mmCIF file with all atom_site columns, C-alpha atoms and ligand atoms in Angstrom:
data_model
loop_
_atom_site.group_PDB
_atom_site.id
_atom_site.type_symbol
_atom_site.label_atom_id
_atom_site.label_alt_id
_atom_site.label_comp_id
_atom_site.label_asym_id
_atom_site.label_entity_id
_atom_site.label_seq_id
_atom_site.pdbx_PDB_ins_code
_atom_site.Cartn_x
_atom_site.Cartn_y
_atom_site.Cartn_z
_atom_site.occupancy
_atom_site.B_iso_or_equiv
_atom_site.pdbx_formal_charge
_atom_site.auth_seq_id
_atom_site.auth_comp_id
_atom_site.auth_asym_id
_atom_site.auth_atom_id
_atom_site.pdbx_PDB_model_num
ATOM   1   C CA  . ARG A 1 1   ? 17.583 -7.292  -18.131 1.00 88.00 ? 1   ARG A CA  1
ATOM   2   C CA  . GLU A 1 2   ? 18.806 -4.819  -15.361 1.00 94.00 ? 2   GLU A CA  1
ATOM   3   C CA  . LEU A 1 3   ? 17.908 -2.487  -13.197 1.00 96.00 ? 3   LEU A CA  1
ATOM   4   C CA  . LEU A 1 4   ? 20.041 0.099   -10.972 1.00 98.00 ? 4   LEU A CA  1
ATOM   5   C CA  . ILE A 1 5   ? 18.146 0.796   -7.253  1.00 98.00 ? 5   ILE A CA  1
ATOM   6   C CA  . ALA A 1 6   ? 19.866 4.181   -7.271  1.00 98.00 ? 6   ALA A CA  1
ATOM   7   C CA  . THR A 1 7   ? 19.506 4.718   -3.255  1.00 97.00 ? 7   THR A CA  1
ATOM   8   C CA  . HIS A 1 8   ? 22.218 5.347   -0.556  1.00 95.00 ? 8   HIS A CA  1
ATOM   9   C CA  . ASN A 1 9   ? 19.901 4.122   2.042   1.00 95.00 ? 9   ASN A CA  1
ATOM   10  C CA  . LEU A 1 10  ? 20.756 0.795   2.870   1.00 95.00 ? 10  LEU A CA  1
ATOM   11  C CA  . GLY A 1 11  ? 17.209 0.263   4.411   1.00 94.00 ? 11  GLY A CA  1
ATOM   12  C CA  . LYS A 1 12  ? 15.592 1.121   1.456   1.00 95.00 ? 12  LYS A CA  1
ATOM   13  C CA  . LEU A 1 13  ? 17.955 -1.198  -0.732  1.00 96.00 ? 13  LEU A CA  1
ATOM   14  C CA  . ARG A 1 14  ? 17.582 -4.371  1.830   1.00 95.00 ? 14  ARG A CA  1
ATOM   15  C CA  . GLU A 1 15  ? 13.696 -3.752  1.159   1.00 94.00 ? 15  GLU A CA  1
ATOM   16  C CA  . PHE A 1 16  ? 13.644 -3.732  -2.558  1.00 95.00 ? 16  PHE A CA  1
ATOM   17  C CA  . ALA A 1 17  ? 16.098 -6.371  -3.238  1.00 94.00 ? 17  ALA A CA  1
ATOM   18  C CA  . ALA A 1 18  ? 13.723 -8.260  -1.264  1.00 92.00 ? 18  ALA A CA  1
ATOM   19  C CA  . ILE A 1 19  ? 10.510 -6.842  -2.785  1.00 91.00 ? 19  ILE A CA  1
ATOM   20  C CA  . PHE A 1 20  ? 11.953 -7.665  -6.536  1.00 92.00 ? 20  PHE A CA  1
ATOM   21  C CA  . ALA A 1 21  ? 13.974 -10.861 -5.492  1.00 89.00 ? 21  ALA A CA  1
ATOM   22  C CA  . ASP A 1 22  ? 11.533 -12.999 -8.016  1.00 87.00 ? 22  ASP A CA  1
ATOM   23  C CA  . LEU A 1 23  ? 11.999 -10.837 -10.632 1.00 86.00 ? 23  LEU A CA  1
ATOM   24  C CA  . ASN A 1 24  ? 13.932 -11.828 -13.902 1.00 86.00 ? 24  ASN A CA  1
ATOM   25  C CA  . LEU A 1 25  ? 16.077 -9.061  -13.417 1.00 90.00 ? 25  LEU A CA  1
ATOM   26  C CA  . ARG A 1 26  ? 19.802 -8.373  -12.648 1.00 95.00 ? 26  ARG A CA  1
ATOM   27  C CA  . LEU A 1 27  ? 19.470 -5.425  -10.039 1.00 96.00 ? 27  LEU A CA  1
ATOM   28  C CA  . TYR A 1 28  ? 22.229 -3.030  -9.068  1.00 97.00 ? 28  TYR A CA  1
ATOM   29  C CA  . SER A 1 29  ? 23.164 -0.738  -6.562  1.00 97.00 ? 29  SER A CA  1
ATOM   30  C CA  . LEU A 1 30  ? 25.223 2.555   -6.919  1.00 98.00 ? 30  LEU A CA  1
ATOM   31  C CA  . ASN A 1 31  ? 27.824 0.675   -4.999  1.00 97.00 ? 31  ASN A CA  1
ATOM   32  C CA  . ASP A 1 32  ? 27.832 -1.858  -7.096  1.00 97.00 ? 32  ASP A CA  1
ATOM   33  C CA  . LEU A 1 33  ? 28.691 0.410   -10.143 1.00 97.00 ? 33  LEU A CA  1
ATOM   34  C CA  . GLY A 1 34  ? 31.421 2.693   -8.258  1.00 97.00 ? 34  GLY A CA  1
ATOM   35  C CA  . ILE A 1 35  ? 28.689 5.971   -8.120  1.00 97.00 ? 35  ILE A CA  1
ATOM   36  C CA  . THR A 1 36  ? 29.370 7.981   -5.136  1.00 96.00 ? 36  THR A CA  1
ATOM   37  C CA  . THR A 1 37  ? 27.764 11.186  -6.366  1.00 96.00 ? 37  THR A CA  1
ATOM   38  C CA  . VAL A 1 38  ? 24.577 12.457  -4.655  1.00 96.00 ? 38  VAL A CA  1
ATOM   39  C CA  . ILE A 1 39  ? 21.931 13.980  -6.685  1.00 97.00 ? 39  ILE A CA  1
ATOM   40  C CA  . GLU A 1 40  ? 20.905 16.858  -4.802  1.00 95.00 ? 40  GLU A CA  1
ATOM   41  C CA  . GLU A 1 41  ? 17.164 16.939  -3.963  1.00 96.00 ? 41  GLU A CA  1
ATOM   42  C CA  . THR A 1 42  ? 16.347 20.072  -4.576  1.00 97.00 ? 42  THR A CA  1
ATOM   43  C CA  . GLY A 1 43  ? 12.515 19.421  -5.347  1.00 97.00 ? 43  GLY A CA  1
ATOM   44  C CA  . GLN A 1 44  ? 9.225  20.350  -3.246  1.00 97.00 ? 44  GLN A CA  1
ATOM   45  C CA  . THR A 1 45  ? 7.462  16.987  -3.468  1.00 98.00 ? 45  THR A CA  1
ATOM   46  C CA  . PHE A 1 46  ? 8.344  13.722  -3.445  1.00 98.00 ? 46  PHE A CA  1
ATOM   47  C CA  . ALA A 1 47  ? 7.386  13.144  -6.887  1.00 98.00 ? 47  ALA A CA  1
ATOM   48  C CA  . GLU A 1 48  ? 9.809  15.860  -7.586  1.00 98.00 ? 48  GLU A CA  1
ATOM   49  C CA  . ASN A 1 49  ? 12.560 14.313  -6.058  1.00 98.00 ? 49  ASN A CA  1
ATOM   50  C CA  . ALA A 1 50  ? 12.238 10.849  -7.057  1.00 98.00 ? 50  ALA A CA  1
ATOM   51  C CA  . ARG A 1 51  ? 12.334 11.985  -10.781 1.00 98.00 ? 51  ARG A CA  1
ATOM   52  C CA  . LEU A 1 52  ? 15.783 14.610  -10.042 1.00 98.00 ? 52  LEU A CA  1
ATOM   53  C CA  . LYS A 1 53  ? 17.025 11.104  -8.629  1.00 98.00 ? 53  LYS A CA  1
ATOM   54  C CA  . ALA A 1 54  ? 15.862 8.444   -11.146 1.00 98.00 ? 54  ALA A CA  1
ATOM   55  C CA  . GLU A 1 55  ? 16.697 10.320  -14.405 1.00 98.00 ? 55  GLU A CA  1
ATOM   56  C CA  . GLY A 1 56  ? 20.221 11.679  -12.636 1.00 98.00 ? 56  GLY A CA  1
ATOM   57  C CA  . TYR A 1 57  ? 21.484 8.419   -11.785 1.00 98.00 ? 57  TYR A CA  1
ATOM   58  C CA  . ARG A 1 58  ? 20.245 7.212   -15.028 1.00 98.00 ? 58  ARG A CA  1
ATOM   59  C CA  . ALA A 1 59  ? 22.685 9.872   -16.809 1.00 98.00 ? 59  ALA A CA  1
ATOM   60  C CA  . LEU A 1 60  ? 25.411 8.638   -14.473 1.00 98.00 ? 60  LEU A CA  1
ATOM   61  C CA  . SER A 1 61  ? 24.551 4.377   -15.171 1.00 97.00 ? 61  SER A CA  1
ATOM   62  C CA  . GLY A 1 62  ? 23.463 4.303   -18.672 1.00 97.00 ? 62  GLY A CA  1
ATOM   63  C CA  . LEU A 1 63  ? 21.050 1.730   -17.126 1.00 97.00 ? 63  LEU A CA  1
ATOM   64  C CA  . PRO A 1 64  ? 17.320 2.049   -16.230 1.00 96.00 ? 64  PRO A CA  1
ATOM   65  C CA  . THR A 1 65  ? 16.963 3.178   -13.025 1.00 98.00 ? 65  THR A CA  1
ATOM   66  C CA  . LEU A 1 66  ? 14.504 2.998   -10.125 1.00 98.00 ? 66  LEU A CA  1
ATOM   67  C CA  . ALA A 1 67  ? 14.558 6.141   -7.110  1.00 98.00 ? 67  ALA A CA  1
ATOM   68  C CA  . ASP A 1 68  ? 12.597 6.314   -4.391  1.00 98.00 ? 68  ASP A CA  1
ATOM   69  C CA  . ASP A 1 69  ? 11.245 9.545   -2.254  1.00 98.00 ? 69  ASP A CA  1
ATOM   70  C CA  . SER A 1 70  ? 10.254 8.755   0.660   1.00 98.00 ? 70  SER A CA  1
ATOM   71  C CA  . GLY A 1 71  ? 8.979  10.356  4.314   1.00 98.00 ? 71  GLY A CA  1
ATOM   72  C CA  . LEU A 1 72  ? 6.869  10.596  6.832   1.00 98.00 ? 72  LEU A CA  1
ATOM   73  C CA  . GLU A 1 73  ? 4.102  13.365  7.325   1.00 98.00 ? 73  GLU A CA  1
ATOM   74  C CA  . VAL A 1 74  ? 2.548  14.205  10.718  1.00 98.00 ? 74  VAL A CA  1
ATOM   75  C CA  . ALA A 1 75  ? -0.639 15.989  10.572  1.00 98.00 ? 75  ALA A CA  1
ATOM   76  C CA  . ALA A 1 76  ? -0.326 17.686  14.280  1.00 98.00 ? 76  ALA A CA  1
ATOM   77  C CA  . LEU A 1 77  ? 2.898  19.070  12.507  1.00 98.00 ? 77  LEU A CA  1
ATOM   78  C CA  . GLY A 1 78  ? 1.446  20.643  9.496   1.00 98.00 ? 78  GLY A CA  1
ATOM   79  C CA  . GLY A 1 79  ? 3.306  17.699  7.206   1.00 98.00 ? 79  GLY A CA  1
ATOM   80  C CA  . ALA A 1 80  ? 6.538  17.848  8.737   1.00 98.00 ? 80  ALA A CA  1
ATOM   81  C CA  . PRO A 1 81  ? 8.944  16.312  8.461   1.00 98.00 ? 81  PRO A CA  1
ATOM   82  C CA  . GLY A 1 82  ? 7.782  15.504  4.852   1.00 98.00 ? 82  GLY A CA  1
ATOM   83  C CA  . VAL A 1 83  ? 10.710 16.034  1.985   1.00 98.00 ? 83  VAL A CA  1
ATOM   84  C CA  . TYR A 1 84  ? 13.092 16.673  4.618   1.00 97.00 ? 84  TYR A CA  1
ATOM   85  C CA  . SER A 1 85  ? 12.559 13.390  6.588   1.00 97.00 ? 85  SER A CA  1
ATOM   86  C CA  . SER A 1 86  ? 15.986 12.213  5.913   1.00 96.00 ? 86  SER A CA  1
ATOM   87  C CA  . ARG A 1 87  ? 17.604 15.474  7.825   1.00 95.00 ? 87  ARG A CA  1
ATOM   88  C CA  . TYR A 1 88  ? 14.717 16.309  9.783   1.00 97.00 ? 88  TYR A CA  1
ATOM   89  C CA  . GLY A 1 89  ? 16.066 18.342  13.162  1.00 96.00 ? 89  GLY A CA  1
ATOM   90  C CA  . GLY A 1 90  ? 19.816 18.401  11.202  1.00 97.00 ? 90  GLY A CA  1
ATOM   91  C CA  . VAL A 1 91  ? 20.079 15.057  13.307  1.00 96.00 ? 91  VAL A CA  1
ATOM   92  C CA  . THR A 1 92  ? 20.128 11.309  12.069  1.00 93.00 ? 92  THR A CA  1
ATOM   93  C CA  . GLY A 1 93  ? 19.447 8.093   13.913  1.00 93.00 ? 93  GLY A CA  1
ATOM   94  C CA  . ALA A 1 94  ? 18.544 7.698   17.492  1.00 94.00 ? 94  ALA A CA  1
ATOM   95  C CA  . ALA A 1 95  ? 19.008 11.334  18.067  1.00 97.00 ? 95  ALA A CA  1
ATOM   96  C CA  . GLN A 1 96  ? 16.045 11.951  15.314  1.00 98.00 ? 96  GLN A CA  1
ATOM   97  C CA  . LEU A 1 97  ? 13.577 10.243  17.116  1.00 98.00 ? 97  LEU A CA  1
ATOM   98  C CA  . GLN A 1 98  ? 13.975 11.618  20.207  1.00 98.00 ? 98  GLN A CA  1
ATOM   99  C CA  . TYR A 1 99  ? 13.921 15.130  18.043  1.00 98.00 ? 99  TYR A CA  1
ATOM   100 C CA  . LEU A 1 100 ? 10.236 13.824  16.678  1.00 98.00 ? 100 LEU A CA  1
ATOM   101 C CA  . LEU A 1 101 ? 9.082  12.812  19.870  1.00 98.00 ? 101 LEU A CA  1
ATOM   102 C CA  . ASP A 1 102 ? 10.408 16.175  21.273  1.00 98.00 ? 102 ASP A CA  1
ATOM   103 C CA  . GLN A 1 103 ? 8.413  17.921  18.948  1.00 98.00 ? 103 GLN A CA  1
ATOM   104 C CA  . MET A 1 104 ? 5.223  16.113  19.757  1.00 98.00 ? 104 MET A CA  1
ATOM   105 C CA  . ARG A 1 105 ? 5.723  16.112  23.651  1.00 97.00 ? 105 ARG A CA  1
ATOM   106 C CA  . ASP A 1 106 ? 2.506  17.148  24.340  1.00 95.00 ? 106 ASP A CA  1
ATOM   107 C CA  . ILE A 1 107 ? 0.484  16.372  21.533  1.00 98.00 ? 107 ILE A CA  1
ATOM   108 C CA  . PRO A 1 108 ? -1.927 13.870  23.003  1.00 98.00 ? 108 PRO A CA  1
ATOM   109 C CA  . TRP A 1 109 ? -2.625 10.012  21.402  1.00 97.00 ? 109 TRP A CA  1
ATOM   110 C CA  . HIS A 1 110 ? -5.695 10.477  18.891  1.00 97.00 ? 110 HIS A CA  1
ATOM   111 C CA  . GLN A 1 111 ? -4.013 13.636  17.384  1.00 98.00 ? 111 GLN A CA  1
ATOM   112 C CA  . ARG A 1 112 ? -0.992 11.925  16.729  1.00 98.00 ? 112 ARG A CA  1
ATOM   113 C CA  . VAL A 1 113 ? -1.951 10.258  12.974  1.00 98.00 ? 113 VAL A CA  1
ATOM   114 C CA  . ALA A 1 114 ? 0.676  10.343  10.611  1.00 98.00 ? 114 ALA A CA  1
ATOM   115 C CA  . ARG A 1 115 ? 1.607  8.490   7.229   1.00 98.00 ? 115 ARG A CA  1
ATOM   116 C CA  . PHE A 1 116 ? 4.515  7.268   5.378   1.00 98.00 ? 116 PHE A CA  1
ATOM   117 C CA  . VAL A 1 117 ? 4.473  8.437   1.764   1.00 98.00 ? 117 VAL A CA  1
ATOM   118 C CA  . CYS A 1 118 ? 6.691  6.921   -0.828  1.00 98.00 ? 118 CYS A CA  1
ATOM   119 C CA  . VAL A 1 119 ? 7.010  7.986   -4.506  1.00 98.00 ? 119 VAL A CA  1
ATOM   120 C CA  . ILE A 1 120 ? 8.836  5.458   -7.285  1.00 98.00 ? 120 ILE A CA  1
ATOM   121 C CA  . ALA A 1 121 ? 10.154 7.235   -10.013 1.00 98.00 ? 121 ALA A CA  1
ATOM   122 C CA  . ILE A 1 122 ? 11.703 4.496   -13.169 1.00 98.00 ? 122 ILE A CA  1
ATOM   123 C CA  . ALA A 1 123 ? 13.550 6.405   -15.914 1.00 98.00 ? 123 ALA A CA  1
ATOM   124 C CA  . HIS A 1 124 ? 14.204 4.127   -18.874 1.00 95.00 ? 124 HIS A CA  1
ATOM   125 C CA  . PRO A 1 125 ? 17.008 5.641   -21.685 1.00 91.00 ? 125 PRO A CA  1
ATOM   126 C CA  . ASP A 1 126 ? 14.246 4.628   -24.291 1.00 91.00 ? 126 ASP A CA  1
ATOM   127 C CA  . HIS A 1 127 ? 10.820 5.614   -22.728 1.00 93.00 ? 127 HIS A CA  1
ATOM   128 C CA  . PRO A 1 128 ? 9.434  8.583   -20.510 1.00 96.00 ? 128 PRO A CA  1
ATOM   129 C CA  . THR A 1 129 ? 9.855  8.530   -16.754 1.00 98.00 ? 129 THR A CA  1
ATOM   130 C CA  . GLU A 1 130 ? 6.746  7.063   -14.505 1.00 98.00 ? 130 GLU A CA  1
ATOM   131 C CA  . LEU A 1 131 ? 5.985  7.363   -11.190 1.00 98.00 ? 131 LEU A CA  1
ATOM   132 C CA  . VAL A 1 132 ? 4.007  5.694   -9.154  1.00 98.00 ? 132 VAL A CA  1
ATOM   133 C CA  . GLU A 1 133 ? 3.070  6.609   -4.977  1.00 98.00 ? 133 GLU A CA  1
ATOM   134 C CA  . GLY A 1 134 ? 2.145  4.770   -1.634  1.00 98.00 ? 134 GLY A CA  1
ATOM   135 C CA  . VAL A 1 135 ? 0.864  5.361   1.311   1.00 98.00 ? 135 VAL A CA  1
ATOM   136 C CA  . LEU A 1 136 ? 0.575  3.782   4.478   1.00 98.00 ? 136 LEU A CA  1
ATOM   137 C CA  . SER A 1 137 ? -1.299 5.376   7.858   1.00 98.00 ? 137 SER A CA  1
ATOM   138 C CA  . GLY A 1 138 ? -0.325 5.440   11.348  1.00 98.00 ? 138 GLY A CA  1
ATOM   139 C CA  . VAL A 1 139 ? 0.058  6.841   14.616  1.00 98.00 ? 139 VAL A CA  1
ATOM   140 C CA  . ILE A 1 140 ? 3.359  8.095   16.134  1.00 98.00 ? 140 ILE A CA  1
ATOM   141 C CA  . GLU A 1 141 ? 4.124  6.489   19.378  1.00 98.00 ? 141 GLU A CA  1
ATOM   142 C CA  . PHE A 1 142 ? 5.570  7.972   22.836  1.00 98.00 ? 142 PHE A CA  1
ATOM   143 C CA  . ALA A 1 143 ? 8.653  5.952   23.029  1.00 98.00 ? 143 ALA A CA  1
ATOM   144 C CA  . PRO A 1 144 ? 10.354 3.592   20.352  1.00 98.00 ? 144 PRO A CA  1
ATOM   145 C CA  . ARG A 1 145 ? 10.081 -0.020  19.727  1.00 98.00 ? 145 ARG A CA  1
ATOM   146 C CA  . GLY A 1 146 ? 11.044 -2.989  17.889  1.00 98.00 ? 146 GLY A CA  1
ATOM   147 C CA  . ILE A 1 147 ? 14.535 -3.202  16.037  1.00 97.00 ? 147 ILE A CA  1
ATOM   148 C CA  . GLY A 1 148 ? 13.854 -4.109  12.568  1.00 97.00 ? 148 GLY A CA  1
ATOM   149 C CA  . GLY A 1 149 ? 13.539 -1.565  9.496   1.00 95.00 ? 149 GLY A CA  1
ATOM   150 C CA  . PHE A 1 150 ? 14.936 1.807   9.166   1.00 96.00 ? 150 PHE A CA  1
ATOM   151 C CA  . GLY A 1 151 ? 14.345 5.822   9.767   1.00 97.00 ? 151 GLY A CA  1
ATOM   152 C CA  . TYR A 1 152 ? 11.425 6.038   12.124  1.00 98.00 ? 152 TYR A CA  1
ATOM   153 C CA  . ASP A 1 153 ? 10.029 2.457   12.218  1.00 98.00 ? 153 ASP A CA  1
ATOM   154 C CA  . PRO A 1 154 ? 9.819  2.190   15.825  1.00 98.00 ? 154 PRO A CA  1
ATOM   155 C CA  . LEU A 1 155 ? 8.024  4.869   16.292  1.00 98.00 ? 155 LEU A CA  1
ATOM   156 C CA  . PHE A 1 156 ? 5.402  4.329   13.663  1.00 98.00 ? 156 PHE A CA  1
ATOM   157 C CA  . TYR A 1 157 ? 2.771  2.656   15.009  1.00 98.00 ? 157 TYR A CA  1
ATOM   158 C CA  . VAL A 1 158 ? -0.121 0.780   12.277  1.00 98.00 ? 158 VAL A CA  1
ATOM   159 C CA  . LEU A 1 159 ? -3.263 -0.314  14.180  1.00 98.00 ? 159 LEU A CA  1
ATOM   160 C CA  . ASP A 1 160 ? -4.177 -3.096  11.689  1.00 98.00 ? 160 ASP A CA  1
ATOM   161 C CA  . GLU A 1 161 ? -1.003 -5.186  12.634  1.00 98.00 ? 161 GLU A CA  1
ATOM   162 C CA  . ASP A 1 162 ? -1.118 -3.456  16.395  1.00 98.00 ? 162 ASP A CA  1
ATOM   163 C CA  . ALA A 1 163 ? 2.718  -3.266  16.124  1.00 98.00 ? 163 ALA A CA  1
ATOM   164 C CA  . THR A 1 164 ? 5.084  -0.658  15.073  1.00 98.00 ? 164 THR A CA  1
ATOM   165 C CA  . LEU A 1 165 ? 6.815  -1.394  11.754  1.00 98.00 ? 165 LEU A CA  1
ATOM   166 C CA  . ALA A 1 166 ? 9.847  -2.029  13.655  1.00 98.00 ? 166 ALA A CA  1
ATOM   167 C CA  . GLU A 1 167 ? 8.365  -5.052  15.305  1.00 98.00 ? 167 GLU A CA  1
ATOM   168 C CA  . LEU A 1 168 ? 7.108  -6.568  11.946  1.00 98.00 ? 168 LEU A CA  1
ATOM   169 C CA  . SER A 1 169 ? 9.358  -9.212  9.833   1.00 97.00 ? 169 SER A CA  1
ATOM   170 C CA  . ILE A 1 170 ? 11.011 -7.601  7.058   1.00 94.00 ? 170 ILE A CA  1
ATOM   171 C CA  . GLU A 1 171 ? 8.514  -9.857  5.156   1.00 95.00 ? 171 GLU A CA  1
ATOM   172 C CA  . ARG A 1 172 ? 5.795  -8.174  6.989   1.00 97.00 ? 172 ARG A CA  1
ATOM   173 C CA  . LYS A 1 173 ? 6.925  -4.528  6.302   1.00 97.00 ? 173 LYS A CA  1
ATOM   174 C CA  . ASN A 1 174 ? 7.739  -5.393  2.468   1.00 96.00 ? 174 ASN A CA  1
ATOM   175 C CA  . GLN A 1 175 ? 3.541  -7.315  2.164   1.00 97.00 ? 175 GLN A CA  1
ATOM   176 C CA  . ILE A 1 176 ? 2.265  -3.827  3.322   1.00 98.00 ? 176 ILE A CA  1
ATOM   177 C CA  . SER A 1 177 ? 4.814  -0.430  3.615   1.00 98.00 ? 177 SER A CA  1
ATOM   178 C CA  . HIS A 1 178 ? 4.095  2.386   1.876   1.00 98.00 ? 178 HIS A CA  1
ATOM   179 C CA  . ARG A 1 179 ? 7.313  1.027   -0.585  1.00 98.00 ? 179 ARG A CA  1
ATOM   180 C CA  . ALA A 1 180 ? 5.818  -2.344  -0.787  1.00 97.00 ? 180 ALA A CA  1
ATOM   181 C CA  . GLN A 1 181 ? 2.684  -0.632  -2.245  1.00 98.00 ? 181 GLN A CA  1
ATOM   182 C CA  . ALA A 1 182 ? 4.627  1.582   -4.892  1.00 98.00 ? 182 ALA A CA  1
ATOM   183 C CA  . ALA A 1 183 ? 6.722  -1.392  -5.700  1.00 97.00 ? 183 ALA A CA  1
ATOM   184 C CA  . ARG A 1 184 ? 4.358  -3.038  -6.805  1.00 95.00 ? 184 ARG A CA  1
ATOM   185 C CA  . ALA A 1 185 ? 2.970  -0.471  -8.932  1.00 96.00 ? 185 ALA A CA  1
ATOM   186 C CA  . ALA A 1 186 ? 6.236  -0.301  -10.245 1.00 96.00 ? 186 ALA A CA  1
ATOM   187 C CA  . ARG A 1 187 ? 6.677  -3.751  -11.259 1.00 93.00 ? 187 ARG A CA  1
ATOM   188 C CA  . GLU A 1 188 ? 3.378  -4.078  -13.382 1.00 92.00 ? 188 GLU A CA  1
ATOM   189 C CA  . ILE A 1 189 ? 5.648  -0.673  -15.351 1.00 92.00 ? 189 ILE A CA  1
ATOM   190 C CA  . LEU A 1 190 ? 9.078  -2.813  -15.438 1.00 90.00 ? 190 LEU A CA  1
ATOM   191 C CA  . ALA A 1 191 ? 7.089  -6.157  -17.113 1.00 86.00 ? 191 ALA A CA  1
ATOM   192 C CA  . ARG A 1 192 ? 5.555  -3.810  -19.412 1.00 87.00 ? 192 ARG A CA  1
ATOM   193 C CA  . TRP A 1 193 ? 9.081  -2.402  -20.411 1.00 83.00 ? 193 TRP A CA  1
ATOM   194 C CA  . GLN A 1 194 ? 10.106 -5.947  -20.339 1.00 77.00 ? 194 GLN A CA  1
ATOM   195 C CA  . SER A 1 195 ? 7.241  -7.023  -22.920 1.00 79.00 ? 195 SER A CA  1
ATOM   196 C CA  . MET A 1 196 ? 8.607  -3.999  -25.183 1.00 74.00 ? 196 MET A CA  1
HETATM 197 P P1  . LIG B 2 .   ? 18.380 8.116   -0.975  1.00 90.58 ? 201 LIG B P1  1
HETATM 198 O O1  . LIG B 2 .   ? 17.785 9.674   -1.343  1.00 90.58 ? 201 LIG B O1  1
HETATM 199 O O2  . LIG B 2 .   ? 19.793 7.821   -1.044  1.00 90.58 ? 201 LIG B O2  1
HETATM 200 O O3  . LIG B 2 .   ? 17.114 6.828   -1.602  1.00 90.58 ? 201 LIG B O3  1
HETATM 201 P P2  . LIG B 2 .   ? 17.107 8.998   1.963   1.00 90.58 ? 201 LIG B P2  1
HETATM 202 O O4  . LIG B 2 .   ? 17.448 8.271   2.954   1.00 90.58 ? 201 LIG B O4  1
HETATM 203 O O5  . LIG B 2 .   ? 18.324 10.618  1.620   1.00 90.58 ? 201 LIG B O5  1
HETATM 204 O O6  . LIG B 2 .   ? 18.313 8.247   1.004   1.00 90.58 ? 201 LIG B O6  1
HETATM 205 P P3  . LIG B 2 .   ? 14.810 10.261  0.917   1.00 90.58 ? 201 LIG B P3  1
HETATM 206 O O7  . LIG B 2 .   ? 15.520 11.533  0.587   1.00 90.58 ? 201 LIG B O7  1
HETATM 207 O O8  . LIG B 2 .   ? 13.408 9.552   0.365   1.00 90.58 ? 201 LIG B O8  1
HETATM 208 O O9  . LIG B 2 .   ? 15.520 9.115   0.915   1.00 90.58 ? 201 LIG B O9  1
HETATM 209 O O10 . LIG B 2 .   ? 14.506 9.912   2.871   1.00 90.58 ? 201 LIG B O10 1
HETATM 210 C C1  . LIG B 2 .   ? 13.756 9.227   3.068   1.00 90.58 ? 201 LIG B C1  1
HETATM 211 C C2  . LIG B 2 .   ? 13.467 9.134   4.860   1.00 90.58 ? 201 LIG B C2  1
HETATM 212 O O11 . LIG B 2 .   ? 12.264 9.095   4.919   1.00 90.58 ? 201 LIG B O11 1
HETATM 213 C C3  . LIG B 2 .   ? 14.216 8.393   5.240   1.00 90.58 ? 201 LIG B C3  1
HETATM 214 O O12 . LIG B 2 .   ? 15.689 8.556   5.624   1.00 90.58 ? 201 LIG B O12 1
HETATM 215 C C4  . LIG B 2 .   ? 13.867 7.919   6.666   1.00 90.58 ? 201 LIG B C4  1
HETATM 216 O O13 . LIG B 2 .   ? 14.107 8.915   7.420   1.00 90.58 ? 201 LIG B O13 1
HETATM 217 C C5  . LIG B 2 .   ? 12.449 8.349   5.925   1.00 90.58 ? 201 LIG B C5  1
HETATM 218 N N1  . LIG B 2 .   ? 11.287 7.103   6.074   1.00 90.58 ? 201 LIG B N1  1
HETATM 219 C C6  . LIG B 2 .   ? 11.456 6.452   4.060   1.00 90.58 ? 201 LIG B C6  1
HETATM 220 N N2  . LIG B 2 .   ? 10.425 5.623   4.308   1.00 90.58 ? 201 LIG B N2  1
HETATM 221 C C7  . LIG B 2 .   ? 10.909 4.852   5.814   1.00 90.58 ? 201 LIG B C7  1
HETATM 222 C C8  . LIG B 2 .   ? 10.455 3.714   6.124   1.00 90.58 ? 201 LIG B C8  1
HETATM 223 O O14 . LIG B 2 .   ? 9.734  2.299   5.413   1.00 90.58 ? 201 LIG B O14 1
HETATM 224 N N3  . LIG B 2 .   ? 10.680 3.729   7.587   1.00 90.58 ? 201 LIG B N3  1
HETATM 225 C C9  . LIG B 2 .   ? 11.225 4.653   8.587   1.00 90.58 ? 201 LIG B C9  1
HETATM 226 N N4  . LIG B 2 .   ? 11.679 5.498   7.984   1.00 90.58 ? 201 LIG B N4  1
HETATM 227 C C10 . LIG B 2 .   ? 11.190 5.858   6.668   1.00 90.58 ? 201 LIG B C10 1
#
């Protein structure tokens, strides 16, 4: 029982490894298989891109393959950065957080609602590709807080936790996040495939 977790994002890889740790599966990363190819994300939606990545890396590896396309949707920005989250503003890291803050400088707290979306696609050599989704609601902070997680986590305030995602333990983030919700649905598909 093998599964390729097809991502070049180490933050995602860490989260999936923890979420699937108890499954009876041998997990591989792209790195483990020496795959350096980057499948281009030419789709307009998370679902299209997740499918492109899962099917593309399955073709390269020959293994059952899971890929996630995810991102941040900010209501006041018309849903941006959305599928462009990883390349928003043409910058990465702390500069990207600052870029988002600059875009939202004049937007008051009650209009800063946002959501994280994660679509997971699992492509199997012998079954049609399946897609599942998870969503987490929050509010974009005025300044970053916390050092956990990755990406936009320090700016993403979750009301029920009274904390940003970067202030939560990895265990807690992996109980509530968009990725965790999608992964729970993906587990059921993997379990079904294993029993066939
Ligand atoms: P792969 O395509 O190789 O998986 P990527 O980082 O390019 O890596 P995406 O195209 O799905 O992946 O972009 C997702 C971006 O959305 C990611 O780089 C972050 O900026 C943001 N993001 C997604 N999930 C997040 C999370 O849990 N916490 C913070 N930011 C997240």
